[in-house]
Amino acid sequence: MASLSHGDRRRAWPHPVLWFILALATALVLLSVFPGFFLPREESATVTVKEPERHRPPVPMASPAEVTLLPIAADAAASLGSPEATAEDDLSTIELLLTEYARHHQGNPVGENSEITAALLGKNPRKVAFLADSGPFLNGSGELVDRWGTPYFFHQESARSTGIRSAGPDGIHHTADDVAR
């Protein structure tokens, strides 16, 4: 076997340009087969999938079995319609009761006089009474009445504001002797 000289070996190997073309073709083939393999990986490209927060629906509060009478109810029962108080004082007391109700229930009771009175008497989700269930301020229909025995007229102005009107001594609403707040 004849041995090649150093110069013969250089000529036997392909030309450096041919090596470059061969390396470039190999790189292109590898890039087409593994497109992401040669590209730098960015840490910011990593996406962390966060589990959505799951909220359970609020558990309704168990309503107490019995009505709880607040101390304000006794004060209200003593002052509503008393001879020492005025019709304006009665309206102030009712307004205070509605404010206390709103503080406990995030809003005033709504509806007709009998519905509002029932809510103040403890027929509400928390079974809290803001008014005693007997006295001259209630009639047989379960309505809150003024000192002359006429049911109050309630006008819902907003979630926290309710207009209150007493018919006054003549017992007729929307006359000159009405007392309103």
Tab-separated table of C-alpha atoms in Angstrom:
chain	number	residue	atom	x	y	z
A	1	MET	CA	0.000	0.000	0.000
A	2	ALA	CA	1.465	3.258	-0.968
A	3	SER	CA	1.601	6.008	1.641
A	4	LEU	CA	0.412	9.539	0.884
A	5	SER	CA	2.567	12.500	1.545
A	6	HIS	CA	1.317	15.402	3.593
A	7	GLY	CA	0.572	17.414	0.478
A	8	ASP	CA	-1.299	14.514	-1.059
A	9	ARG	CA	-3.440	14.137	2.047
A	10	ARG	CA	-4.454	17.801	1.921
A	11	ARG	CA	-5.495	17.435	-1.658
A	12	ALA	CA	-7.378	14.185	-0.930
A	13	TRP	CA	-9.640	15.910	1.672
A	14	PRO	CA	-12.356	18.186	0.344
A	15	HIS	CA	-11.709	21.859	0.066
A	16	PRO	CA	-12.505	24.034	3.154
A	17	VAL	CA	-15.354	25.749	1.304
A	18	LEU	CA	-16.847	22.354	0.690
A	19	TRP	CA	-16.561	21.601	4.441
A	20	PHE	CA	-18.333	24.846	5.205
A	21	ILE	CA	-21.157	24.029	2.778
A	22	LEU	CA	-21.438	20.536	4.218
A	23	ALA	CA	-21.614	21.897	7.809
A	24	LEU	CA	-24.196	24.500	6.787
A	25	ALA	CA	-26.357	21.887	5.085
A	26	THR	CA	-26.142	19.659	8.162
A	27	ALA	CA	-27.174	22.562	10.399
A	28	LEU	CA	-30.107	23.380	8.140
A	29	VAL	CA	-31.262	19.767	8.184
A	30	LEU	CA	-31.013	19.653	11.991
A	31	LEU	CA	-32.887	22.964	12.317
A	32	SER	CA	-35.663	21.688	10.113
A	33	VAL	CA	-35.922	18.422	12.094
A	34	PHE	CA	-35.488	19.970	15.589
A	35	PRO	CA	-36.493	23.609	15.168
A	36	GLY	CA	-36.313	24.553	18.832
A	37	PHE	CA	-33.188	22.611	19.719
A	38	PHE	CA	-30.628	25.190	18.636
A	39	LEU	CA	-32.536	28.251	19.698
A	40	PRO	CA	-31.760	29.812	23.067
A	41	ARG	CA	-34.370	29.134	25.689
A	42	GLU	CA	-35.807	32.104	27.452
A	43	GLU	CA	-36.814	31.748	31.064
A	44	SER	CA	-39.587	34.272	30.573
A	45	ALA	CA	-41.079	32.081	27.897
A	46	THR	CA	-41.990	29.566	30.567
A	47	VAL	CA	-45.655	29.971	31.313
A	48	THR	CA	-46.909	28.920	34.658
A	49	VAL	CA	-50.522	27.986	34.571
A	50	LYS	CA	-52.130	29.135	37.760
A	51	GLU	CA	-55.056	27.246	39.034
A	52	PRO	CA	-58.092	29.470	39.152
A	53	GLU	CA	-59.217	30.357	42.592
A	54	ARG	CA	-62.293	28.501	43.459
A	55	HIS	CA	-64.793	30.199	45.626
A	56	ARG	CA	-67.380	28.271	47.356
A	57	PRO	CA	-70.778	29.841	47.569
A	58	PRO	CA	-71.407	31.453	50.904
A	59	VAL	CA	-73.004	29.179	53.371
A	60	PRO	CA	-76.215	30.724	54.531
A	61	MET	CA	-76.216	31.483	58.191
A	62	ALA	CA	-78.417	29.241	60.152
A	63	SER	CA	-81.277	31.283	61.339
A	64	PRO	CA	-81.922	31.153	65.037
A	65	ALA	CA	-84.969	29.266	66.156
A	66	GLU	CA	-86.294	32.084	68.299
A	67	VAL	CA	-86.585	35.815	67.889
A	68	THR	CA	-84.076	37.880	69.827
A	69	LEU	CA	-85.523	41.079	71.217
A	70	LEU	CA	-83.011	43.922	71.187
A	71	PRO	CA	-82.912	46.360	74.131
A	72	ILE	CA	-83.872	49.161	71.757
A	73	ALA	CA	-87.274	47.486	71.377
A	74	ALA	CA	-88.193	48.164	75.010
A	75	ASP	CA	-87.166	51.796	74.699
A	76	ALA	CA	-89.195	52.157	71.517
A	77	ALA	CA	-92.255	50.517	73.085
A	78	ALA	CA	-92.066	52.912	76.023
A	79	SER	CA	-91.786	56.032	73.898
A	80	LEU	CA	-94.046	55.392	70.881
A	81	GLY	CA	-97.392	57.096	71.504
A	82	SER	CA	-96.513	58.099	75.079
A	83	PRO	CA	-98.132	61.304	76.392
A	84	GLU	CA	-94.706	62.770	77.163
A	85	ALA	CA	-93.592	62.442	73.551
A	86	THR	CA	-94.783	64.168	70.369
A	87	ALA	CA	-95.670	62.847	66.934
A	88	GLU	CA	-92.256	64.087	65.764
A	89	ASP	CA	-90.641	62.108	68.569
A	90	ASP	CA	-92.518	59.008	67.379
A	91	LEU	CA	-91.196	59.513	63.863
A	92	SER	CA	-87.677	59.916	65.248
A	93	THR	CA	-88.062	56.655	67.173
A	94	ILE	CA	-89.299	54.801	64.087
A	95	GLU	CA	-86.486	56.288	62.045
A	96	LEU	CA	-84.010	55.064	64.670
A	97	LEU	CA	-85.528	51.578	64.497
A	98	LEU	CA	-85.203	51.551	60.716
A	99	THR	CA	-81.601	52.718	60.995
A	100	GLU	CA	-80.799	49.924	63.426
A	101	TYR	CA	-82.532	47.424	61.157
A	102	ALA	CA	-80.508	48.697	58.187
A	103	ARG	CA	-77.302	48.370	60.180
A	104	HIS	CA	-78.039	44.710	60.904
A	105	HIS	CA	-79.455	43.800	57.489
A	106	GLN	CA	-77.604	46.107	55.055
A	107	GLY	CA	-80.789	47.940	54.135
A	108	ASN	CA	-84.159	49.033	55.374
A	109	PRO	CA	-87.093	46.676	55.374
A	110	VAL	CA	-89.270	47.227	52.338
A	111	GLY	CA	-92.916	46.804	51.508
A	112	GLU	CA	-96.181	47.954	52.942
A	113	ASN	CA	-96.633	48.997	56.538
A	114	SER	CA	-97.466	45.448	57.686
A	115	GLU	CA	-94.355	44.020	55.974
A	116	ILE	CA	-92.073	46.653	57.481
A	117	THR	CA	-93.649	46.160	60.897
A	118	ALA	CA	-93.245	42.372	60.626
A	119	ALA	CA	-89.550	42.833	59.815
A	120	LEU	CA	-89.141	45.103	62.848
A	121	LEU	CA	-90.947	42.540	65.009
A	122	GLY	CA	-88.387	39.855	64.143
A	123	LYS	CA	-89.732	38.270	60.964
A	124	ASN	CA	-86.412	38.820	59.226
A	125	PRO	CA	-83.538	36.495	58.233
A	126	ARG	CA	-81.707	37.011	61.535
A	127	LYS	CA	-84.846	36.859	63.658
A	128	VAL	CA	-83.916	40.019	65.503
A	129	ALA	CA	-86.766	42.132	66.867
A	130	PHE	CA	-86.362	45.879	66.991
A	131	LEU	CA	-89.868	46.429	68.322
A	132	ALA	CA	-91.913	44.707	71.019
A	133	ASP	CA	-94.818	42.677	69.673
A	134	SER	CA	-97.498	44.431	71.726
A	135	GLY	CA	-98.391	47.994	72.537
A	136	PRO	CA	-100.602	50.877	71.433
A	137	PHE	CA	-98.306	51.383	68.416
A	138	LEU	CA	-99.647	48.206	66.717
A	139	ASN	CA	-103.135	47.570	65.343
A	140	GLY	CA	-104.893	44.255	64.841
A	141	SER	CA	-103.634	44.034	61.241
A	142	GLY	CA	-100.012	44.029	62.371
A	143	GLU	CA	-99.417	47.601	61.250
A	144	LEU	CA	-97.460	50.305	63.013
A	145	VAL	CA	-99.924	53.087	63.880
A	146	ASP	CA	-99.464	56.679	64.932
A	147	ARG	CA	-100.688	58.090	68.247
A	148	TRP	CA	-104.170	58.630	66.724
A	149	GLY	CA	-104.458	55.012	65.580
A	150	THR	CA	-103.890	55.533	61.843
A	151	PRO	CA	-101.314	53.328	60.108
A	152	TYR	CA	-98.126	55.111	59.146
A	153	PHE	CA	-97.378	55.557	55.471
A	154	PHE	CA	-93.874	54.386	54.525
A	155	HIS	CA	-92.250	55.586	51.326
A	156	GLN	CA	-89.043	53.846	50.255
A	157	GLU	CA	-86.661	56.574	49.057
A	158	SER	CA	-83.513	54.420	48.801
A	159	ALA	CA	-82.014	51.286	50.322
A	160	ARG	CA	-81.202	53.197	53.499
A	161	SER	CA	-83.805	55.938	53.490
A	162	THR	CA	-87.492	55.536	54.089
A	163	GLY	CA	-89.945	58.400	54.342
A	164	ILE	CA	-92.424	58.087	57.218
A	165	ARG	CA	-95.760	59.904	57.342
A	166	SER	CA	-98.292	60.140	60.141
A	167	ALA	CA	-101.795	61.153	59.069
A	168	GLY	CA	-102.021	63.492	62.048
A	169	PRO	CA	-105.082	64.133	64.264
A	170	ASP	CA	-107.575	64.076	61.367
A	171	GLY	CA	-106.485	60.527	60.425
A	172	ILE	CA	-106.306	61.373	56.711
A	173	HIS	CA	-102.998	61.173	54.884
A	174	HIS	CA	-101.705	64.082	52.799
A	175	THR	CA	-103.541	66.841	54.635
A	176	ALA	CA	-102.187	69.878	56.420
A	177	ASP	CA	-101.881	68.228	59.832
A	178	ASP	CA	-99.681	65.345	58.609
A	179	VAL	CA	-96.366	64.823	60.333
A	180	ALA	CA	-93.731	63.562	57.957
A	181	ARG	CA	-90.058	62.827	57.946
